[in-house]
Tab-separated table of C-alpha atoms in Angstrom:
chain	number	residue	atom	x	y	z
V	8	MET	CA	95.303	118.318	124.288
V	9	ASP	CA	94.851	117.212	120.667
V	10	ILE	CA	95.614	113.543	119.929
V	11	ARG	CA	99.076	114.774	117.939
V	12	LEU	CA	100.584	116.240	121.185
V	13	ARG	CA	99.385	113.157	123.019
V	14	THR	CA	101.393	110.781	120.224
V	15	GLU	CA	104.401	113.478	120.606
V	16	GLU	CA	104.168	113.225	124.454
V	17	LEU	CA	104.541	109.171	124.162
V	18	GLU	CA	107.096	109.206	121.946
V	19	ASN	CA	109.352	111.646	123.978
V	20	LYS	CA	108.523	109.554	127.037
V	21	ASN	CA	109.189	105.871	125.415
V	22	LEU	CA	111.501	106.106	122.326
V	23	SER	CA	114.865	105.212	122.249
V	24	PRO	CA	117.483	108.339	122.467
V	25	TYR	CA	118.694	107.453	119.273
V	26	ALA	CA	115.183	107.631	117.662
V	27	CYS	CA	114.037	110.813	115.767
V	28	ARG	CA	110.994	112.289	117.376
V	29	SER	CA	108.183	113.982	115.390
V	30	SER	CA	108.331	117.011	117.421
V	31	MET	CA	111.952	117.397	116.853
V	32	SER	CA	111.780	116.944	113.087
V	33	ARG	CA	113.831	119.750	110.928
V	34	GLY	CA	110.465	120.290	109.110
V	35	ARG	CA	108.812	120.896	105.744
V	36	GLU	CA	110.664	123.125	102.670
V	37	ARG	CA	106.938	125.155	103.256
V	38	PRO	CA	105.906	125.288	106.308
V	39	GLU	CA	102.232	123.686	107.529
V	40	GLU	CA	99.638	124.246	109.823
V	41	PRO	CA	100.272	120.869	112.246
V	42	CYS	CA	97.556	118.543	111.982
V	43	PRO	CA	95.615	117.657	115.230
V	44	VAL	CA	95.718	113.902	115.105
V	45	ARG	CA	98.708	112.727	112.827
V	46	THR	CA	102.207	113.696	113.614
V	47	VAL	CA	104.315	114.911	110.778
V	48	PHE	CA	105.579	111.537	109.845
V	49	GLN	CA	102.202	110.028	109.733
V	50	ARG	CA	100.911	112.790	107.451
V	51	ASP	CA	104.223	111.797	105.156
V	52	ARG	CA	103.362	108.606	105.004
V	53	ASP	CA	99.820	109.025	104.034
V	54	ARG	CA	100.813	111.389	101.348
V	55	ILE	CA	102.659	109.133	99.735
V	56	ILE	CA	100.321	105.842	100.186
V	57	HIS	CA	97.694	108.364	98.297
V	58	SER	CA	100.162	109.485	95.686
V	59	LYS	CA	99.411	108.183	91.975
V	60	ALA	CA	103.235	107.435	92.020
V	61	PHE	CA	102.815	104.898	94.588
V	62	ARG	CA	99.889	103.209	93.100
V	63	ARG	CA	101.839	102.815	89.814
V	64	LEU	CA	104.512	100.565	91.506
V	65	LYS	CA	101.831	97.549	91.194
V	66	LEU	CA	102.628	97.591	87.657
V	67	LYS	CA	106.201	98.092	87.716
V	68	THR	CA	108.826	95.278	87.504
V	69	GLN	CA	110.775	93.911	90.301
V	70	VAL	CA	112.883	91.077	88.413
V	71	PHE	CA	110.429	89.487	86.237
V	72	ILE	CA	109.660	91.548	83.601
V	73	ILE	CA	105.611	91.825	82.939
V	74	PRO	CA	105.250	88.308	85.153
V	75	GLU	CA	102.482	85.966	84.126
V	76	GLY	CA	102.344	84.324	87.315
V	77	ASP	CA	99.980	86.197	89.988
V	78	HIS	CA	102.652	85.641	93.060
V	79	TYR	CA	105.467	87.005	91.548
V	80	ARG	CA	107.017	90.252	93.390
V	81	THR	CA	106.275	93.727	91.916
V	82	ARG	CA	107.819	97.185	92.892
V	83	LEU	CA	104.801	97.454	95.063
V	84	THR	CA	104.963	94.416	96.867
V	85	HIS	CA	108.740	94.900	97.190
V	86	THR	CA	107.860	97.968	98.566
V	87	LEU	CA	105.463	96.536	101.615
V	88	GLU	CA	107.862	93.970	102.521
V	89	VAL	CA	110.405	96.645	103.020
V	90	ALA	CA	108.359	98.422	105.216
V	91	GLN	CA	107.317	95.363	107.013
V	92	ILE	CA	110.670	94.336	107.787
V	93	ALA	CA	111.559	98.054	108.717
V	94	ARG	CA	108.754	98.753	111.012
V	95	THR	CA	109.451	95.388	112.803
V	96	CYS	CA	113.415	96.346	113.480
V	97	ALA	CA	112.052	99.813	114.284
V	98	LYS	CA	110.019	98.831	116.844
V	99	ALA	CA	112.135	96.515	118.144
V	100	LEU	CA	114.967	99.049	118.518
V	101	GLY	CA	112.682	102.063	120.120
V	102	LEU	CA	112.975	104.065	117.141
V	103	ASN	CA	109.947	106.072	115.305
V	104	GLU	CA	108.068	103.509	113.468
V	105	ASP	CA	106.214	106.068	111.474
V	106	LEU	CA	109.114	107.722	110.378
V	107	THR	CA	110.576	104.281	109.240
V	108	GLU	CA	107.463	103.188	107.075
V	109	ALA	CA	107.174	106.499	105.349
V	110	ILE	CA	110.690	106.196	103.999
V	111	ALA	CA	110.599	102.639	103.228
V	112	LEU	CA	106.793	103.566	101.417
V	113	GLY	CA	108.678	106.201	99.558
V	114	HIS	CA	111.774	104.737	98.801
V	115	ASP	CA	111.213	103.062	95.096
V	116	LEU	CA	108.816	105.947	93.911
V	117	GLY	CA	111.318	106.943	91.351
V	118	HIS	CA	111.917	103.680	90.018
V	119	THR	CA	111.535	103.438	85.862
V	120	PRO	CA	109.485	100.751	84.389
V	121	PHE	CA	111.225	97.392	83.789
V	122	GLY	CA	113.456	97.713	87.212
V	123	HIS	CA	116.857	98.168	86.906
V	124	ALA	CA	117.060	97.700	83.150
V	125	GLY	CA	115.026	100.659	82.613
V	126	GLU	CA	117.244	102.667	85.230
V	127	GLN	CA	120.417	101.845	83.230
V	128	VAL	CA	119.009	103.083	79.770
V	129	LEU	CA	118.105	106.396	81.384
V	130	ASP	CA	121.447	106.560	83.209
V	131	ARG	CA	123.215	106.177	79.660
V	132	VAL	CA	121.141	108.550	77.314
V	133	TYR	CA	120.334	110.916	79.541
V	134	ALA	CA	123.654	113.112	79.968
V	135	PRO	CA	123.350	114.157	83.573
V	136	GLY	CA	122.724	110.619	84.291
V	137	PHE	CA	119.793	108.854	86.238
V	138	LYS	CA	119.557	107.403	89.484
V	139	HIS	CA	116.196	105.607	90.946
V	140	ASN	CA	116.970	107.090	94.425
V	141	GLU	CA	117.188	110.561	93.140
V	142	GLN	CA	114.578	110.369	90.957
V	143	SER	CA	112.366	109.022	94.353
V	144	LEU	CA	113.165	111.963	95.899
V	145	ARG	CA	112.007	114.320	92.854
V	146	VAL	CA	108.579	112.607	92.429
V	147	VAL	CA	108.208	113.726	96.307
V	148	GLU	CA	109.714	117.125	95.781
V	149	LEU	CA	108.360	118.186	92.733
V	150	LEU	CA	106.670	115.642	90.401
V	151	GLU	CA	103.862	114.180	92.512
V	152	GLY	CA	100.591	116.879	92.781
V	153	GLN	CA	100.974	120.294	92.280
V	154	LYS	CA	104.020	121.134	93.975
V	155	GLY	CA	105.157	117.730	95.335
V	156	LEU	CA	104.381	116.245	98.421
V	157	ASN	CA	106.321	118.629	100.781
V	158	LEU	CA	107.572	116.001	103.039
V	159	THR	CA	109.652	116.387	106.204
V	160	TYR	CA	113.371	116.634	105.478
V	161	GLU	CA	113.888	113.061	107.950
V	162	VAL	CA	111.729	111.054	105.031
V	163	ARG	CA	113.422	112.950	102.163
V	164	ASP	CA	116.856	112.187	103.286
V	165	GLY	CA	115.959	108.655	103.976
V	166	ILE	CA	114.279	108.575	100.498
V	167	LEU	CA	117.623	109.708	98.651
V	168	ASN	CA	119.929	107.954	100.773
V	169	HIS	CA	118.332	104.109	100.845
V	170	THR	CA	121.314	103.435	98.298
V	171	GLY	CA	124.413	104.954	97.222
V	172	PRO	CA	127.464	106.240	99.127
V	173	ARG	CA	125.770	108.159	101.748
V	174	LYS	CA	123.717	107.275	105.312
V	175	PRO	CA	120.436	108.543	105.851
V	176	VAL	CA	120.974	111.044	108.916
V	177	THR	CA	118.351	108.895	111.126
V	178	LEU	CA	118.480	105.467	112.137
V	179	GLU	CA	115.109	104.806	111.074
V	180	GLY	CA	116.671	105.742	107.298
V	181	GLN	CA	119.381	103.304	108.217
V	182	ILE	CA	116.882	100.519	108.970
V	183	VAL	CA	115.275	100.775	105.647
V	184	ARG	CA	118.751	100.985	103.912
V	185	ILE	CA	119.266	97.311	105.454
V	186	ALA	CA	115.882	96.177	105.012
V	187	ASP	CA	115.663	97.079	101.476
V	188	ARG	CA	118.420	94.908	100.838
V	189	ILE	CA	117.185	92.160	103.281
V	190	ALA	CA	113.696	91.945	101.311
V	191	TYR	CA	115.159	91.846	97.972
V	192	ILE	CA	117.687	89.259	98.337
V	193	ASN	CA	114.773	86.818	99.784
V	194	HIS	CA	111.936	87.551	98.151
V	195	ASP	CA	114.269	87.159	94.614
V	196	ILE	CA	115.378	83.850	95.708
V	197	ASP	CA	111.607	83.043	96.384
V	198	ASP	CA	110.507	84.359	92.848
V	199	ALA	CA	113.907	82.752	91.380
V	200	LEU	CA	113.211	79.255	92.676
V	201	ARG	CA	109.070	79.646	91.431
V	202	ALA	CA	110.321	80.052	88.036
V	203	GLY	CA	112.811	77.474	87.914
V	204	VAL	CA	115.460	79.668	87.390
V	205	LEU	CA	116.994	78.380	90.384
V	206	ASN	CA	116.861	74.946	92.254
V	207	GLN	CA	117.288	74.955	95.863
V	208	GLN	CA	120.431	73.230	95.474
V	209	ASP	CA	121.939	75.432	93.432
V	210	LEU	CA	121.912	78.216	96.726
V	211	PRO	CA	125.501	78.657	98.410
V	212	GLY	CA	125.485	76.447	101.154
V	213	GLU	CA	127.832	78.154	103.432
V	214	CYS	CA	125.074	80.975	103.391
V	215	LEU	CA	122.403	79.145	104.294
V	216	ARG	CA	124.098	77.468	107.275
V	217	VAL	CA	124.377	80.700	108.806
V	218	LEU	CA	120.869	82.458	107.404
V	219	GLY	CA	118.829	79.388	107.385
V	220	ALA	CA	117.499	77.083	104.470
V	221	SER	CA	113.860	78.867	103.969
V	222	HIS	CA	112.617	82.205	103.053
V	223	SER	CA	111.370	82.839	106.655
V	224	GLN	CA	114.185	81.374	108.224
V	225	ARG	CA	116.697	83.763	106.588
V	226	ILE	CA	114.609	86.695	106.927
V	227	ASN	CA	114.451	85.896	111.061
V	228	THR	CA	118.067	85.431	111.137
V	229	MET	CA	118.799	88.727	109.242
V	230	VAL	CA	116.298	90.862	111.389
V	231	LEU	CA	117.188	89.462	114.680
V	232	ASP	CA	120.662	89.997	114.174
V	233	LEU	CA	120.309	93.635	113.138
V	234	VAL	CA	118.037	94.296	116.153
V	235	GLN	CA	120.531	92.499	118.520
V	236	SER	CA	123.689	94.166	117.063
V	237	SER	CA	122.058	97.579	116.764
V	238	MET	CA	120.291	97.667	120.484
V	239	GLY	CA	121.315	100.769	122.160
V	240	LYS	CA	123.813	101.804	119.683
V	241	PRO	CA	123.758	105.077	117.791
V	242	GLU	CA	124.037	103.182	114.234
V	243	ILE	CA	122.396	100.090	112.656
V	244	THR	CA	124.812	97.551	112.024
V	245	MET	CA	124.724	93.658	111.561
V	246	SER	CA	127.316	91.116	113.100
V	247	PRO	CA	130.194	90.251	110.964
V	248	ALA	CA	129.306	86.791	110.079
V	249	VAL	CA	125.564	87.458	108.932
V	250	GLN	CA	126.774	90.617	106.906
V	251	GLU	CA	129.173	88.264	105.241
V	252	ALA	CA	126.665	85.634	104.602
V	253	MET	CA	124.276	88.241	103.067
V	254	ASP	CA	126.770	89.975	100.997
V	255	ARG	CA	127.846	86.867	99.513
V	256	LEU	CA	124.047	85.791	98.983
V	257	ARG	CA	123.794	88.904	97.172
V	258	THR	CA	126.629	88.412	94.740
V	259	PHE	CA	125.443	85.086	94.217
V	260	MET	CA	121.767	86.648	93.001
V	261	PHE	CA	123.836	88.988	90.911
V	262	ASP	CA	125.803	86.157	89.263
V	263	HIS	CA	122.960	83.674	88.817
V	264	VAL	CA	119.684	85.551	88.607
V	265	TYR	CA	120.347	89.459	88.143
V	266	ILE	CA	122.728	89.313	85.169
V	267	GLY	CA	122.291	86.876	82.442
V	268	SER	CA	119.716	84.532	83.762
V	269	GLU	CA	116.325	83.158	82.177
V	270	ALA	CA	114.547	85.925	84.162
V	271	LYS	CA	116.534	88.742	82.337
V	272	LYS	CA	116.148	86.986	78.780
V	273	GLU	CA	113.594	90.148	77.958
V	274	GLU	CA	115.702	92.902	79.272
V	275	ASP	CA	117.400	93.576	75.998
V	276	LYS	CA	113.607	94.089	74.590
V	277	ALA	CA	112.785	96.270	77.265
V	278	ARG	CA	115.805	98.378	77.008
V	279	HIS	CA	114.789	98.762	73.524
V	280	VAL	CA	111.508	99.959	74.425
V	281	VAL	CA	112.977	102.904	76.959
V	282	GLU	CA	115.365	103.822	74.740
V	283	GLY	CA	113.038	104.234	71.634
V	284	LEU	CA	110.497	106.050	74.045
V	285	TYR	CA	113.295	108.265	74.728
V	286	LEU	CA	114.629	109.439	71.553
V	287	TYR	CA	111.026	109.526	69.901
V	288	TYR	CA	109.863	112.254	72.684
V	289	VAL	CA	112.944	114.445	72.613
V	290	GLU	CA	112.255	114.775	69.102
V	291	HIS	CA	108.434	115.339	69.408
V	292	PRO	CA	107.953	116.999	72.398
V	293	HIS	CA	104.238	117.946	71.095
V	294	LEU	CA	103.311	114.421	71.798
V	295	LEU	CA	103.962	114.615	75.329
V	296	PRO	CA	100.450	115.457	77.737
V	297	ASP	CA	99.938	118.752	77.991
V	298	TYR	CA	100.968	118.968	81.871
V	299	LEU	CA	104.510	118.369	80.846
V	300	LEU	CA	104.600	121.138	78.076
V	301	SER	CA	105.189	123.690	80.450
V	302	ARG	CA	108.320	122.483	82.524
V	303	VAL	CA	110.202	122.244	79.289
V	304	GLU	CA	111.106	125.955	78.663
V	305	GLN	CA	112.565	126.017	82.281
V	306	GLU	CA	114.123	122.534	82.693
V	307	GLY	CA	114.590	121.316	79.104
V	308	ILE	CA	113.035	118.562	76.944
V	309	ALA	CA	115.448	115.740	77.782
V	310	ARG	CA	114.938	116.201	81.621
V	311	VAL	CA	111.042	116.224	80.993
V	312	VAL	CA	111.241	113.340	79.123
V	313	VAL	CA	113.207	111.501	81.574
V	314	ASP	CA	110.476	112.321	84.164
V	315	TYR	CA	107.837	111.022	81.974
V	316	ILE	CA	109.274	107.827	81.052
V	317	ALA	CA	110.704	107.140	84.895
V	318	GLY	CA	107.029	107.393	85.952
V	319	MET	CA	105.711	104.940	83.329
V	320	THR	CA	104.087	101.462	84.590
V	321	ASP	CA	105.763	98.344	82.273
V	322	ARG	CA	102.403	98.152	80.816
V	323	PHE	CA	102.263	101.860	80.143
V	324	ALA	CA	105.408	101.960	78.296
V	325	VAL	CA	104.898	98.676	75.923
V	326	ALA	CA	101.464	100.511	74.871
V	327	GLN	CA	103.289	103.401	74.131
V	328	TYR	CA	105.711	101.826	71.788
V	329	LYS	CA	103.289	100.064	70.350
V	330	LYS	CA	101.488	103.132	69.618
V	331	LEU	CA	104.531	105.042	68.176
V	332	PHE	CA	106.471	102.364	66.684
V	333	ILE	CA	103.872	99.406	65.595
V	334	PRO	CA	101.768	99.999	62.457
V	335	LYS	CA	98.017	99.447	62.538
V	336	GLY	CA	96.255	97.623	60.498
V	337	PHE	CA	94.145	99.224	57.775
V	338	PRO	CA	90.609	98.831	58.679
V	339	LEU	CA	88.136	96.858	56.155
V	340	GLY	CA	86.063	99.179	53.557
């Protein structure tokens, strides 16, 4: 017996009836020989971690654009916090931890530089529209490597539907959808407090009375409530009281941090950078990297430029903007 088969047998024996078992996956678009050690979802997780798109998350904005402080979240640390919360919930509910982790690690691979500010610009200037969850799916299906990562259906579904109108088909994907919100609400509060954008007394008291006064207390409350509310059920839910408090806290963050706060004062500049790059590359496609030019005839210049910009880190986008639009000093003779 190889190790993978033994792992699959343990899943079949020990996981919840509502779990997605590795041996029951709908599979990949391109069939592959099974790994003797890893299940299909473990392979997906490893492919995501080893991808270039995953590594670039370390230099992409979460809330604070190109933060100078060492302790502010980036898109990568956000992703890791989502994975930790989601895996904790999956384990407690007897669901597939490896599938949950793979979805969590891949859910934001398509995020733009400068966070949602960059996403808003591409959605405006690119006629078909732009959504980071759809771009994340595009990364793993097409852009990463030679022909994409060839992930399983369940991981791709969870990545696509971690936000938006549709729920993921697996409970593991549904966990990631909620864990994403649990993570960003709480760590964005933590960062906003650190930056002085918020004070502790600014936080809505009615939410804190339900969820807890500290960062760890709030996460613990939300996670325990999700587990208790979802135990033995074919869906992932939260109690009405905790769900309402979490939603009200999220609304508070939009009103006081995500829109118009000191944390966002550089966003107009960031939008200008993204729009400037898009318009310039569309008019000057010969300046794109050679590996992208072969796709222009098939998919059109606008689509290729969007892919290129969406993959940029904050730092690389600023560097390209300087290169294209800021005059260099004339060298001394």
